[in-house]
Coordinates of C-alpha atoms in Angstrom, one line a residue:
M27 CA 0.0 0.0 0.0
S28 CA 1.5 3.5 -0.7
D29 CA -0.2 7.0 -0.8
G30 CA -3.2 5.9 0.4
I31 CA -3.8 3.3 -2.2
I32 CA -4.5 -0.4 -1.4
D33 CA -2.4 -2.5 -3.9
V34 CA -4.1 -5.6 -5.1
A35 CA -3.0 -8.7 -7.5
A36 CA -6.2 -9.6 -9.6
G37 CA -6.0 -13.1 -11.7
L38 CA -7.7 -13.3 -14.7
I39 CA -7.7 -17.5 -14.8
L40 CA -8.0 -18.2 -18.4
R41 CA -8.9 -21.6 -19.6
P42 CA -7.5 -22.7 -23.3
D43 CA -11.4 -22.4 -24.3
G44 CA -11.2 -18.8 -23.5
Q45 CA -13.6 -19.3 -20.4
L46 CA -12.7 -17.0 -17.4
L47 CA -13.0 -17.5 -13.5
L48 CA -15.1 -15.2 -11.6
G49 CA -15.9 -15.3 -7.8
Q50 CA -18.8 -13.9 -6.0
R51 CA -18.3 -11.8 -3.0
P52 CA -19.8 -13.6 0.1
E53 CA -22.1 -12.2 2.7
G54 CA -20.5 -10.2 5.3
K55 CA -17.7 -8.3 2.8
P56 CA -18.0 -5.3 1.2
W57 CA -20.2 -5.4 -2.1
A58 CA -21.5 -8.8 -1.2
G59 CA -23.1 -10.8 -4.1
W60 CA -21.0 -8.8 -6.5
W61 CA -18.7 -10.6 -8.9
E62 CA -15.2 -9.8 -9.2
L63 CA -11.9 -11.6 -10.0
P64 CA -9.8 -13.7 -8.0
G65 CA -7.0 -12.3 -6.2
G66 CA -6.3 -9.8 -2.9
K67 CA -4.2 -7.4 -1.1
L68 CA -0.2 -7.4 -1.7
E69 CA 1.5 -8.0 1.9
P70 CA 4.7 -6.0 2.7
G71 CA 7.8 -7.1 0.8
E72 CA 5.7 -9.1 -1.9
T73 CA 5.7 -8.7 -5.5
V74 CA 2.6 -8.9 -7.7
L75 CA 3.1 -12.4 -8.9
Q76 CA 3.8 -14.0 -5.6
A77 CA 0.8 -12.1 -3.8
L78 CA -1.3 -13.3 -6.6
A79 CA 0.1 -16.9 -6.1
R80 CA -0.5 -16.8 -2.4
E81 CA -4.2 -15.5 -2.8
L82 CA -5.1 -17.9 -5.4
Q83 CA -3.9 -20.6 -3.1
E84 CA -5.6 -19.5 0.0
E85 CA -8.9 -18.5 -1.8
I86 CA -9.7 -21.2 -4.5
G87 CA -7.0 -23.8 -3.7
I88 CA -4.9 -23.7 -6.9
E89 CA -1.2 -23.6 -7.4
V90 CA -0.2 -21.2 -10.3
T91 CA 2.2 -22.5 -12.5
Q92 CA 2.1 -19.9 -15.6
A93 CA 1.0 -16.1 -14.9
V94 CA 2.2 -13.0 -16.6
P95 CA 1.8 -9.2 -15.6
W96 CA -0.7 -7.7 -17.7
V97 CA -2.3 -3.9 -17.0
T98 CA -1.9 -2.1 -13.7
Y99 CA -5.1 0.0 -13.1
V100 CA -6.2 2.5 -10.7
H101 CA -9.9 2.8 -9.5
A102 CA -11.4 5.0 -6.6
Y103 CA -14.3 3.3 -5.0
P104 CA -16.3 5.5 -2.6
H105 CA -14.4 4.8 0.5
T106 CA -11.0 3.6 -1.0
T107 CA -8.9 3.4 -4.0
V108 CA -7.3 0.3 -5.1
R109 CA -4.2 -0.2 -7.8
L110 CA -5.2 -3.4 -9.4
A111 CA -2.4 -5.3 -10.9
F112 CA -4.1 -7.5 -13.4
C113 CA -2.3 -10.6 -14.7
Q114 CA -3.1 -13.3 -16.9
V115 CA -3.0 -16.9 -15.5
T116 CA -2.9 -19.7 -17.9
G117 CA -1.3 -22.5 -15.8
W118 CA -2.1 -24.1 -12.7
K119 CA -2.4 -27.1 -10.7
G120 CA -5.8 -28.7 -8.9
E121 CA -9.3 -27.4 -9.7
P122 CA -10.6 -23.9 -8.4
R123 CA -12.7 -24.4 -5.5
S124 CA -14.7 -22.1 -3.0
L125 CA -12.4 -21.9 0.0
E126 CA -14.2 -18.8 1.4
N127 CA -17.7 -19.5 0.9
Q128 CA -17.9 -17.8 -2.3
R129 CA -19.4 -18.9 -5.6
L130 CA -17.4 -19.5 -8.6
E131 CA -18.6 -19.6 -12.4
W132 CA -16.3 -20.0 -15.5
V133 CA -17.9 -17.5 -18.1
N134 CA -17.2 -16.3 -21.5
P135 CA -15.4 -12.7 -21.1
A136 CA -17.7 -11.2 -23.4
E137 CA -20.9 -12.3 -21.6
A138 CA -19.7 -12.2 -18.2
S139 CA -22.5 -9.9 -17.1
S140 CA -24.9 -12.6 -17.5
V141 CA -24.0 -14.1 -14.0
G142 CA -25.3 -10.8 -12.3
D143 CA -23.5 -7.6 -10.9
L144 CA -19.7 -7.3 -11.6
L145 CA -17.4 -4.9 -9.4
P146 CA -16.9 -1.6 -11.4
A147 CA -13.2 -2.5 -11.4
T148 CA -13.9 -5.8 -13.2
L149 CA -15.1 -4.2 -16.0
P150 CA -12.1 -3.1 -18.0
P151 CA -10.3 -6.1 -18.1
L152 CA -13.0 -8.1 -19.5
R153 CA -13.2 -5.2 -22.0
W154 CA -9.4 -5.7 -22.6
L155 CA -9.6 -9.1 -23.5
Q156 CA -11.5 -8.5 -26.5
L157 CA -8.4 -7.3 -28.2
P158 CA -6.2 -9.9 -29.7
N159 CA -2.4 -10.3 -28.9
T160 CA -1.2 -9.4 -32.1
Y161 CA -1.7 -6.1 -34.2
G162 CA -0.9 -6.0 -37.6
I163 CA 0.4 -2.9 -39.7
T164 CA 0.1 -2.4 -43.2
S165 CA 3.1 -1.7 -45.5
I166 CA 1.7 -1.8 -49.0
G167 CA 3.8 1.3 -50.5
G168 CA 1.7 2.2 -53.5
R169 CA -0.7 0.4 -56.2
A170 CA 1.9 -1.6 -57.5
G171 CA 2.4 -3.5 -54.3
L172 CA -1.7 -4.0 -53.5
P173 CA -1.9 -7.5 -55.1
A174 CA 1.1 -9.1 -53.4
F175 CA 0.0 -7.3 -50.0
L176 CA -3.4 -8.7 -50.4
E177 CA -2.3 -12.0 -50.6
R178 CA -0.2 -11.5 -47.5
L179 CA -3.2 -10.3 -46.0
E180 CA -5.2 -13.5 -47.0
R181 CA -2.8 -15.5 -45.2
A182 CA -2.4 -13.6 -42.1
L183 CA -6.1 -13.7 -41.7
A184 CA -6.1 -17.5 -42.4
R185 CA -3.6 -17.7 -39.5
G186 CA -5.9 -15.8 -37.0
L187 CA -5.1 -12.1 -37.4
K188 CA -8.2 -10.3 -36.1
L189 CA -7.0 -6.6 -35.7
I190 CA -4.7 -4.4 -38.3
Q191 CA -3.9 -1.1 -38.9
V192 CA -3.8 0.8 -42.2
R193 CA -0.7 2.8 -42.4
E194 CA 0.3 4.3 -45.5
P195 CA 1.5 7.9 -44.9
D196 CA 4.0 7.8 -47.7
W197 CA 1.2 6.6 -50.4
P198 CA 2.6 7.8 -54.1
D199 CA -0.8 9.3 -54.7
G200 CA -0.9 11.1 -51.3
P201 CA -2.4 9.8 -48.0
G202 CA -6.1 10.8 -48.9
A203 CA -5.7 9.9 -52.3
T204 CA -8.7 7.7 -54.1
S205 CA -6.2 5.0 -55.0
L206 CA -5.7 4.5 -51.5
R207 CA -9.3 4.7 -50.4
D208 CA -10.4 2.3 -53.0
A209 CA -7.3 -0.1 -51.6
V210 CA -8.7 0.4 -47.7
Q211 CA -12.3 -0.7 -48.8
T212 CA -11.0 -3.7 -50.0
I213 CA -8.6 -4.4 -47.1
V214 CA -11.9 -3.7 -44.8
K215 CA -14.1 -6.0 -46.9
L216 CA -11.4 -8.4 -47.1
C217 CA -10.8 -8.3 -43.0
H218 CA -14.6 -8.1 -42.1
A219 CA -15.4 -11.6 -44.0
A220 CA -12.6 -13.0 -41.6
G221 CA -14.0 -11.4 -38.6
A222 CA -11.0 -9.0 -38.1
R223 CA -11.1 -5.5 -37.5
V224 CA -9.4 -2.4 -39.3
L225 CA -8.2 0.8 -37.8
I226 CA -7.1 3.9 -40.2
N227 CA -4.3 5.6 -39.2
S228 CA -4.8 9.4 -38.2
A229 CA -2.5 10.3 -41.4
H230 CA -5.5 9.5 -43.2
P231 CA -8.9 11.3 -43.9
A232 CA -11.3 11.1 -40.7
A233 CA -14.1 10.0 -42.9
W234 CA -12.3 6.7 -43.5
W235 CA -11.9 6.0 -39.7
R236 CA -15.8 5.7 -39.6
Q237 CA -15.8 3.5 -42.7
A238 CA -13.6 1.2 -40.6
D239 CA -13.7 0.2 -37.4
G240 CA -11.9 3.1 -35.6
V241 CA -8.6 5.1 -35.8
H242 CA -4.9 4.6 -34.8
L243 CA -3.8 8.2 -33.6
R244 CA -0.1 9.2 -34.2
T245 CA 1.5 10.3 -31.3
N246 CA 1.5 14.3 -32.1
D247 CA -2.1 13.9 -33.1
A248 CA -3.3 12.0 -30.1
A249 CA -1.5 15.0 -28.2
A250 CA -3.6 17.7 -29.6
L251 CA -6.6 15.8 -28.4
H252 CA -8.0 16.0 -24.7
T253 CA -10.8 13.5 -25.4
R254 CA -11.4 10.4 -27.9
P255 CA -12.4 11.3 -31.3
E256 CA -16.2 10.8 -31.8
L257 CA -16.9 7.6 -33.4
P258 CA -19.9 5.2 -34.0
E259 CA -20.3 3.0 -31.1
G260 CA -17.9 -0.2 -30.6
A261 CA -15.2 1.9 -32.7
L262 CA -11.9 1.5 -31.5
V263 CA -8.8 4.2 -30.7
G264 CA -5.5 3.5 -30.5
V265 CA -2.6 5.3 -29.8
S266 CA 1.2 5.2 -30.8
A267 CA 3.4 6.4 -27.8
H268 CA 7.2 6.6 -27.0
D269 CA 7.3 7.1 -23.1
N270 CA 5.3 6.9 -20.2
A271 CA 3.8 10.3 -20.3
Q272 CA 2.4 9.6 -23.7
I273 CA 0.9 6.4 -22.3
V274 CA -0.7 8.2 -19.5
H275 CA -2.3 10.7 -21.7
A276 CA -3.7 8.1 -24.2
R277 CA -5.4 6.5 -21.1
E278 CA -6.6 9.9 -19.9
M279 CA -7.9 11.0 -23.4
G280 CA -9.9 7.5 -23.5
A281 CA -8.1 5.5 -25.9
D282 CA -8.8 1.7 -25.9
F283 CA -5.0 0.6 -26.3
A284 CA -1.8 2.1 -26.9
V285 CA 1.2 0.9 -29.0
L286 CA 4.7 1.7 -27.4
G287 CA 8.1 1.4 -29.1
A288 CA 10.4 0.7 -30.6
V289 CA 11.3 -1.8 -28.3
L290 CA 14.0 -3.9 -30.3
E291 CA 16.1 -2.6 -33.7
T292 CA 13.8 -2.6 -36.8
P293 CA 15.2 -3.1 -40.4
S294 CA 14.4 0.8 -40.8
H295 CA 16.3 1.8 -38.4
P296 CA 19.7 -0.5 -38.3
G297 CA 22.0 0.3 -35.6
Q298 CA 19.4 2.1 -33.5
P299 CA 19.0 -0.6 -30.5
G300 CA 15.6 0.5 -29.1
M301 CA 14.5 1.2 -25.7
G302 CA 14.7 -2.8 -24.8
W303 CA 12.3 -4.6 -22.4
D304 CA 13.4 -2.8 -19.3
G305 CA 12.6 0.5 -21.4
F306 CA 9.2 -0.9 -22.1
V307 CA 8.3 -1.9 -18.7
A308 CA 9.0 1.4 -17.7
G309 CA 7.0 3.2 -20.1
N310 CA 4.1 0.8 -19.6
R311 CA 4.3 1.5 -15.8
D312 CA 0.7 2.3 -14.3
A313 CA -0.6 2.3 -17.7
G314 CA -4.2 1.6 -17.4
L315 CA -4.7 0.1 -20.5
P316 CA -3.4 -2.6 -22.8
V317 CA -0.3 -1.9 -24.4
Y318 CA 1.3 -3.5 -27.4
A319 CA 5.1 -3.8 -28.0
L320 CA 6.4 -2.3 -31.2
G321 CA 10.0 -2.4 -32.9
G322 CA 11.6 -5.7 -34.0
Q323 CA 8.2 -7.6 -33.2
S324 CA 7.2 -11.0 -34.4
G325 CA 5.5 -14.5 -33.5
D326 CA 8.9 -15.3 -32.0
T327 CA 8.9 -12.3 -29.4
L328 CA 5.2 -12.7 -28.4
D329 CA 5.8 -14.6 -25.3
E330 CA 8.8 -12.4 -24.2
A331 CA 6.6 -9.2 -24.6
R332 CA 4.0 -10.9 -22.6
R333 CA 6.2 -11.7 -19.9
H334 CA 7.3 -7.7 -19.8
G335 CA 3.5 -6.5 -19.2
A336 CA 2.5 -6.1 -23.0
H337 CA -0.9 -7.1 -24.0
G338 CA 0.5 -8.2 -27.2
I339 CA 3.1 -7.3 -30.4
A340 CA 2.4 -5.0 -33.2
G341 CA 4.4 -4.6 -36.4
I342 CA 4.5 -4.6 -40.1
R343 CA 7.2 -7.8 -41.1
G344 CA 6.1 -11.1 -39.8
L345 CA 2.4 -10.5 -38.7
I346 CA 1.0 -9.4 -42.4

């Protein structure tokens, strides 16, 4: 606990089929009858993962074997403020069982409210779980490169890619050209048919954002805004960031997620090592929203990224 804030480790216990474990607060506790994620307060000297393992052993009788930090989020209740370190738990020994007179239910995160009232601080991570772990970024280059790109995109969609960003600031005809608009329409149609969503980089016309699934704001474009752009219900807003202050701004303006980098050296910037994973952890500190790692990322770096608190990875090469 620090600065009057209660530090809590909360676990999103996820089965391979995507089902999530929720617990109902028992009678005699504040918010009795409301549903929450298992976990509890950190004790002096404990790390988040240590506290989580202890709490889950005491509360539901499982031994955690695989867990990663995810998003740290501060929520103010009427009489207390909690800093929730959400972690994803994907490996454990034993079967969860009630050891504190609480009901337990496995739920589809998208339909979690079907069990009853959810604690307010439980709602954001349920929403964040809808974001995939990989975020592809286009690199078409121009009309001549479109056929080859669409072939790559079809293969990526077949592999399960569910979120992409159209980012073509150097399109030869201009970032608002009709030729690019036509390409965007083809991309959106292809992605929607595969159940994937498309965000449009803010280098391109705002009208395109609304025809797709939202916008990805460049760092300077996000800095000029105090609130998220007005978009249709369900649209997403992503933000590019390079440090913790920009991550905090993304959260304060109501973005759905951020992208932080460059983490590792990239082919486009040879000899520039990037911020490294320690720099990513520092930039992602108390983010309050999911953050993708950008720069030198591929399917081979996903596990490493998640061990360092990233929601997933974003990039051009290896994802599309």
